[in-house]
Coordinates of C-alpha atoms in Angstrom, one line a residue:
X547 CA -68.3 -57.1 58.6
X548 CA -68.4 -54.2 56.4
X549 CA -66.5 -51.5 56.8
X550 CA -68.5 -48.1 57.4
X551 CA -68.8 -45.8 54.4
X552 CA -67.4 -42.2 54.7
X553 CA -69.0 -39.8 52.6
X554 CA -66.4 -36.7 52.0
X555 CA -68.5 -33.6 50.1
X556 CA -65.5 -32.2 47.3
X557 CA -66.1 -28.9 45.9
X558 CA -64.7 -27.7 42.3
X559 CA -65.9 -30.4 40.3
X560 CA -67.7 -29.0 37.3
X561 CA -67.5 -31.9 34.6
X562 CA -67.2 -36.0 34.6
X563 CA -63.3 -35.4 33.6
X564 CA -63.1 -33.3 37.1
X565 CA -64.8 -36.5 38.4
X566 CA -62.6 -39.1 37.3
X567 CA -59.6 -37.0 37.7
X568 CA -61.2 -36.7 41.7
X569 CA -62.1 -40.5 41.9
X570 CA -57.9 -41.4 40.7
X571 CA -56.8 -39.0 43.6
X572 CA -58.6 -40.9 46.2
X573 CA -58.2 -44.9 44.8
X574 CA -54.5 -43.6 45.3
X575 CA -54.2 -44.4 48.7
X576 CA -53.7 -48.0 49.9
X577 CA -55.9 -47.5 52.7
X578 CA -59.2 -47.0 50.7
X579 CA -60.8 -50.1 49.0
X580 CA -63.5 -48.0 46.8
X581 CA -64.5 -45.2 45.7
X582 CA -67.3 -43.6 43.6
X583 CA -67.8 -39.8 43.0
X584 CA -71.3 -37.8 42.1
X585 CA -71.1 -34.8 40.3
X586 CA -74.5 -34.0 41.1
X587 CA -74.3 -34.3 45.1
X588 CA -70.9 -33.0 45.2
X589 CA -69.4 -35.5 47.4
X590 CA -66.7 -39.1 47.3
X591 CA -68.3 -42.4 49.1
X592 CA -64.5 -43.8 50.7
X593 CA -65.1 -47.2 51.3
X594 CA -62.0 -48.1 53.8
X595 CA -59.6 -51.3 53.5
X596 CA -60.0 -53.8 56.6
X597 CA -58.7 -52.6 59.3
X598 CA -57.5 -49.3 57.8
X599 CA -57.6 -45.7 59.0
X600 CA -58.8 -43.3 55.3
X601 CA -56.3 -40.4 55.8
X602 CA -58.7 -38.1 55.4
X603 CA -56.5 -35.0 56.0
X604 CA -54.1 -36.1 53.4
X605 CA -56.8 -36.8 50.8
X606 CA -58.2 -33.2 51.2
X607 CA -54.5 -32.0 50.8
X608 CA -54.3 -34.0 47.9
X609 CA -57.4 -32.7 46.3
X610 CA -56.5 -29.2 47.0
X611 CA -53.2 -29.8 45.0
X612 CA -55.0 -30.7 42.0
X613 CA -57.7 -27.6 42.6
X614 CA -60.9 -29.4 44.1
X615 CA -61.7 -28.1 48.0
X616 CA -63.5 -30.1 50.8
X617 CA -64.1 -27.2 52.2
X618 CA -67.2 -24.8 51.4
X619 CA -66.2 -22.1 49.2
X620 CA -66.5 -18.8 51.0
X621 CA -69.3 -16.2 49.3
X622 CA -67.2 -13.7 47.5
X623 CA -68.4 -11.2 49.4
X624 CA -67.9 -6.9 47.6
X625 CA -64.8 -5.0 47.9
X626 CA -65.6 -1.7 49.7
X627 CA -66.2 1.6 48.3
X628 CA -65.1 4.5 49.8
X629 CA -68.3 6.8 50.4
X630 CA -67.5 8.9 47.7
X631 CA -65.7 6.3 45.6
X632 CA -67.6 4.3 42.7
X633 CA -66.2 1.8 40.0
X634 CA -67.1 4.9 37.7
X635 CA -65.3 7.5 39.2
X636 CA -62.4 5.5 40.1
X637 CA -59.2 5.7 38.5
X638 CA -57.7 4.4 36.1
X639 CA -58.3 0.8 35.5
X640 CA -54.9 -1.4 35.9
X641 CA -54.2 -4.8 33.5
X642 CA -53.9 -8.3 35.2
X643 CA -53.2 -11.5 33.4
X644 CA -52.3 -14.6 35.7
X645 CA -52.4 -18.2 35.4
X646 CA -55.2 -20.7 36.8
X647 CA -54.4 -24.5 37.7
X648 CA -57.3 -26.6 38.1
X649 CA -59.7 -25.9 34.9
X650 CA -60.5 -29.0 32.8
X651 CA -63.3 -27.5 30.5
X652 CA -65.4 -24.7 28.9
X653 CA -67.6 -24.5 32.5
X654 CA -64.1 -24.2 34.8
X655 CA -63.9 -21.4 32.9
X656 CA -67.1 -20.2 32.6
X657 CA -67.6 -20.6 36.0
X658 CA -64.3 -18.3 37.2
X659 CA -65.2 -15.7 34.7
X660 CA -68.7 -14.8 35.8
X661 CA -67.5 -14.7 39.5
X662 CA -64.4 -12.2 38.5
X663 CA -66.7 -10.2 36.9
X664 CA -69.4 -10.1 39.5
X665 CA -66.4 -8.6 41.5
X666 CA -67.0 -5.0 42.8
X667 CA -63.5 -3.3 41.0
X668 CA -63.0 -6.2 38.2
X669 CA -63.9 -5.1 35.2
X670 CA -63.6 -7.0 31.2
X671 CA -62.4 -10.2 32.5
X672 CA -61.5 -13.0 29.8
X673 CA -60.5 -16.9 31.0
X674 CA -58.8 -18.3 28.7
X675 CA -59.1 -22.0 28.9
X676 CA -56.5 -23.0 26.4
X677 CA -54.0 -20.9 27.5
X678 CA -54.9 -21.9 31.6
X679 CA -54.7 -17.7 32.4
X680 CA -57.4 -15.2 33.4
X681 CA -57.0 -11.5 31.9
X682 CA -58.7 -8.5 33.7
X683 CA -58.9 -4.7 34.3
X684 CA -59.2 -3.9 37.4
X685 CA -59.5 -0.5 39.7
X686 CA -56.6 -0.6 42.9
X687 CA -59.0 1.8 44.4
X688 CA -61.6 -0.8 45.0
X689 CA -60.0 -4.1 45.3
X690 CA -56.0 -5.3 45.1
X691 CA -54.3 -8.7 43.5
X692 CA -54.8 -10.9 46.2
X693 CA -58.5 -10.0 47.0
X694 CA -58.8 -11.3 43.1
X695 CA -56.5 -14.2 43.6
X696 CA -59.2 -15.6 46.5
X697 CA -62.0 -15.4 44.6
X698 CA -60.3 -17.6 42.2
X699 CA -59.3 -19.6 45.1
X700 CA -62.4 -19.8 46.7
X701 CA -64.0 -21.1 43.3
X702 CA -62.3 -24.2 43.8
X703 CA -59.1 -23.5 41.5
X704 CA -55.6 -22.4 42.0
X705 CA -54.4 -18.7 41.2
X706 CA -50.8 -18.8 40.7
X707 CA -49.3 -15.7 42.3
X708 CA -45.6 -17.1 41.8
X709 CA -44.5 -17.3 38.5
X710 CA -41.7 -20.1 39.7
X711 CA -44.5 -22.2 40.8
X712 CA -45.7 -22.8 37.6
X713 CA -42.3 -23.3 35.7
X714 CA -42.0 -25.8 38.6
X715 CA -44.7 -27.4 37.3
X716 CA -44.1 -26.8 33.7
X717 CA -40.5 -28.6 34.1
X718 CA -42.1 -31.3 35.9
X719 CA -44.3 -32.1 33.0
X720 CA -41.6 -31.7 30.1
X721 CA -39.6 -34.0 32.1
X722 CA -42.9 -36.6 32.0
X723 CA -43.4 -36.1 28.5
X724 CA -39.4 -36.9 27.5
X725 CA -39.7 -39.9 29.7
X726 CA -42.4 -41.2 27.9
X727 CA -40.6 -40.3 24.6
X728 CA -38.4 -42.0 25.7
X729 CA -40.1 -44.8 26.1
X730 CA -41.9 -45.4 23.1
X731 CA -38.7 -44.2 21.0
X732 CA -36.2 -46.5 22.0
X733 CA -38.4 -49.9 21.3
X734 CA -39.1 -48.6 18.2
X735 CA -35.5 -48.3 17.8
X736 CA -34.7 -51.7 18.9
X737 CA -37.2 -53.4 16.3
X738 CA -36.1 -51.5 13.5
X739 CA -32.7 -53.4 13.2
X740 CA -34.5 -56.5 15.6
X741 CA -37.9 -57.4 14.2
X742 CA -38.6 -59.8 16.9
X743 CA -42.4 -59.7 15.8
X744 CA -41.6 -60.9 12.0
X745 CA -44.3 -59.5 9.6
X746 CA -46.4 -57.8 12.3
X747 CA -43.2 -55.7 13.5
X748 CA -44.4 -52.8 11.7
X749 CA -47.9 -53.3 13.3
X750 CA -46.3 -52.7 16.8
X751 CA -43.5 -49.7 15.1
X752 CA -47.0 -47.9 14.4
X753 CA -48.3 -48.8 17.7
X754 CA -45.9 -47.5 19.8
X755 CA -45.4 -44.2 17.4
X756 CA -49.1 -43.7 17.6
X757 CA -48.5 -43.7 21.5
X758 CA -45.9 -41.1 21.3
X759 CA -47.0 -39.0 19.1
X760 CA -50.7 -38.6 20.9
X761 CA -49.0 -38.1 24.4
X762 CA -45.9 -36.7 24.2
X763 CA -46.7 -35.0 20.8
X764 CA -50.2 -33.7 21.5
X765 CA -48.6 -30.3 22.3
X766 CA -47.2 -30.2 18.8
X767 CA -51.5 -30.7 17.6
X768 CA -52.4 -28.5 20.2
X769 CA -50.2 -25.5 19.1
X770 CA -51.4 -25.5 15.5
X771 CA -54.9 -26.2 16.3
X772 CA -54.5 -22.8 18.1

């Protein structure tokens, strides 16, 4: 007998990369035999393993992490103006520049920017994609930090108000990209003094340097491409 489909809607997905990077998440978890993800109807059909219970609450957790929601986003809704208070006549405008987890392409960013602006109290907002950071004026009269932070939030993304959080994440990822170095580093060692592949040795030294320098490397692109 088959097992009964469950149809979980995912909110934040804006591109087929946020798509496969969703469908990964979910085929992560030992009790769900399948999974397939529509951009277009916003939502994962989990097809469980025999027998199994789909963790549902840990998959949303898990989603969340990596900037999608199961939850509706709530309607950014306008800051209040004091009766006699307008953006105009407020005072002076204050800088903010923080980072976004959770944008994969020119629409994530798109997408944040036009709901910042549409803020009452935000004023010349810039997301930079490349860079993973929104940059904004804004008026303290009409709306604080945190009020900016959710509708970020509520898009779907991550607004990182601790700075340590993302050099948590930042040291996690160095440590990925030295490991997988590593990896690719040491065989090519190993076959330079042991060419255990006789004339196609140097096929497989370009191989595994290809690897490394398009994984671990790419930063190195990046940056001048910049």
């Amino acid at each position: 007998m088959d097992n009964k489909e469950i149809i979980l809607t995912v909110y934040g997905m804006k591109c087929q990369k946020c798509v496969a990077r969703v469908t990964g998440l979910i085929a992560e978890f030992s009790q769900v035999e399948d999974v397939a993800v529509s951009l277009d109807e916003r939502a994962a059909t989990i097809v469980p393993a025999a027998g199994a219970d789909v963790p549902l609450a840990m998959i949303s957790e898990k989603l969340r992490a990596a900037g999608f929601s199961t939850e509706p986003p709530v309607e950014d809704q306008p800051a209040p103006v004091l009766p006699e208070t307008s953006a105009s006549e407020a005072g002076v405008a204050m800088q903010l520049r923080f980072p976004i987890i959770g944008m994969s392409c020119a629409s994530c960013a798109a997408n944040i920017e036009k709901r910042l602006a549409a803020t009452a109290g935000v004023e010349r907002v810039s997301v930079n994609l490349a860079g993973n950071f929104a940059q904004l004026d804004y008026h303290p009269e009409l709306i604080d930090k945190e009020r900016i932070y959710s509708v970020v939030d509520n898009a779907g993304y991550q607004a990182v108000r601790d700075k340590s959080q993302l050099e948590n994440r930042g040291t996690a990822k160095e440590l990925r990209l030295v490991l997988i170095a590593a990896a690719g580093a040491v065989p090519i060692m190993l076959l330079m003094f042991v060419p255990l592949f006789g004339a196609a040795t140097m096929w497989v030294i370009a191989l595994l340097a290809t690897l490394v320098q398009f994984s671990a490397g790419i930063g190195f692109y990046r940056s001048a491409w910049l």
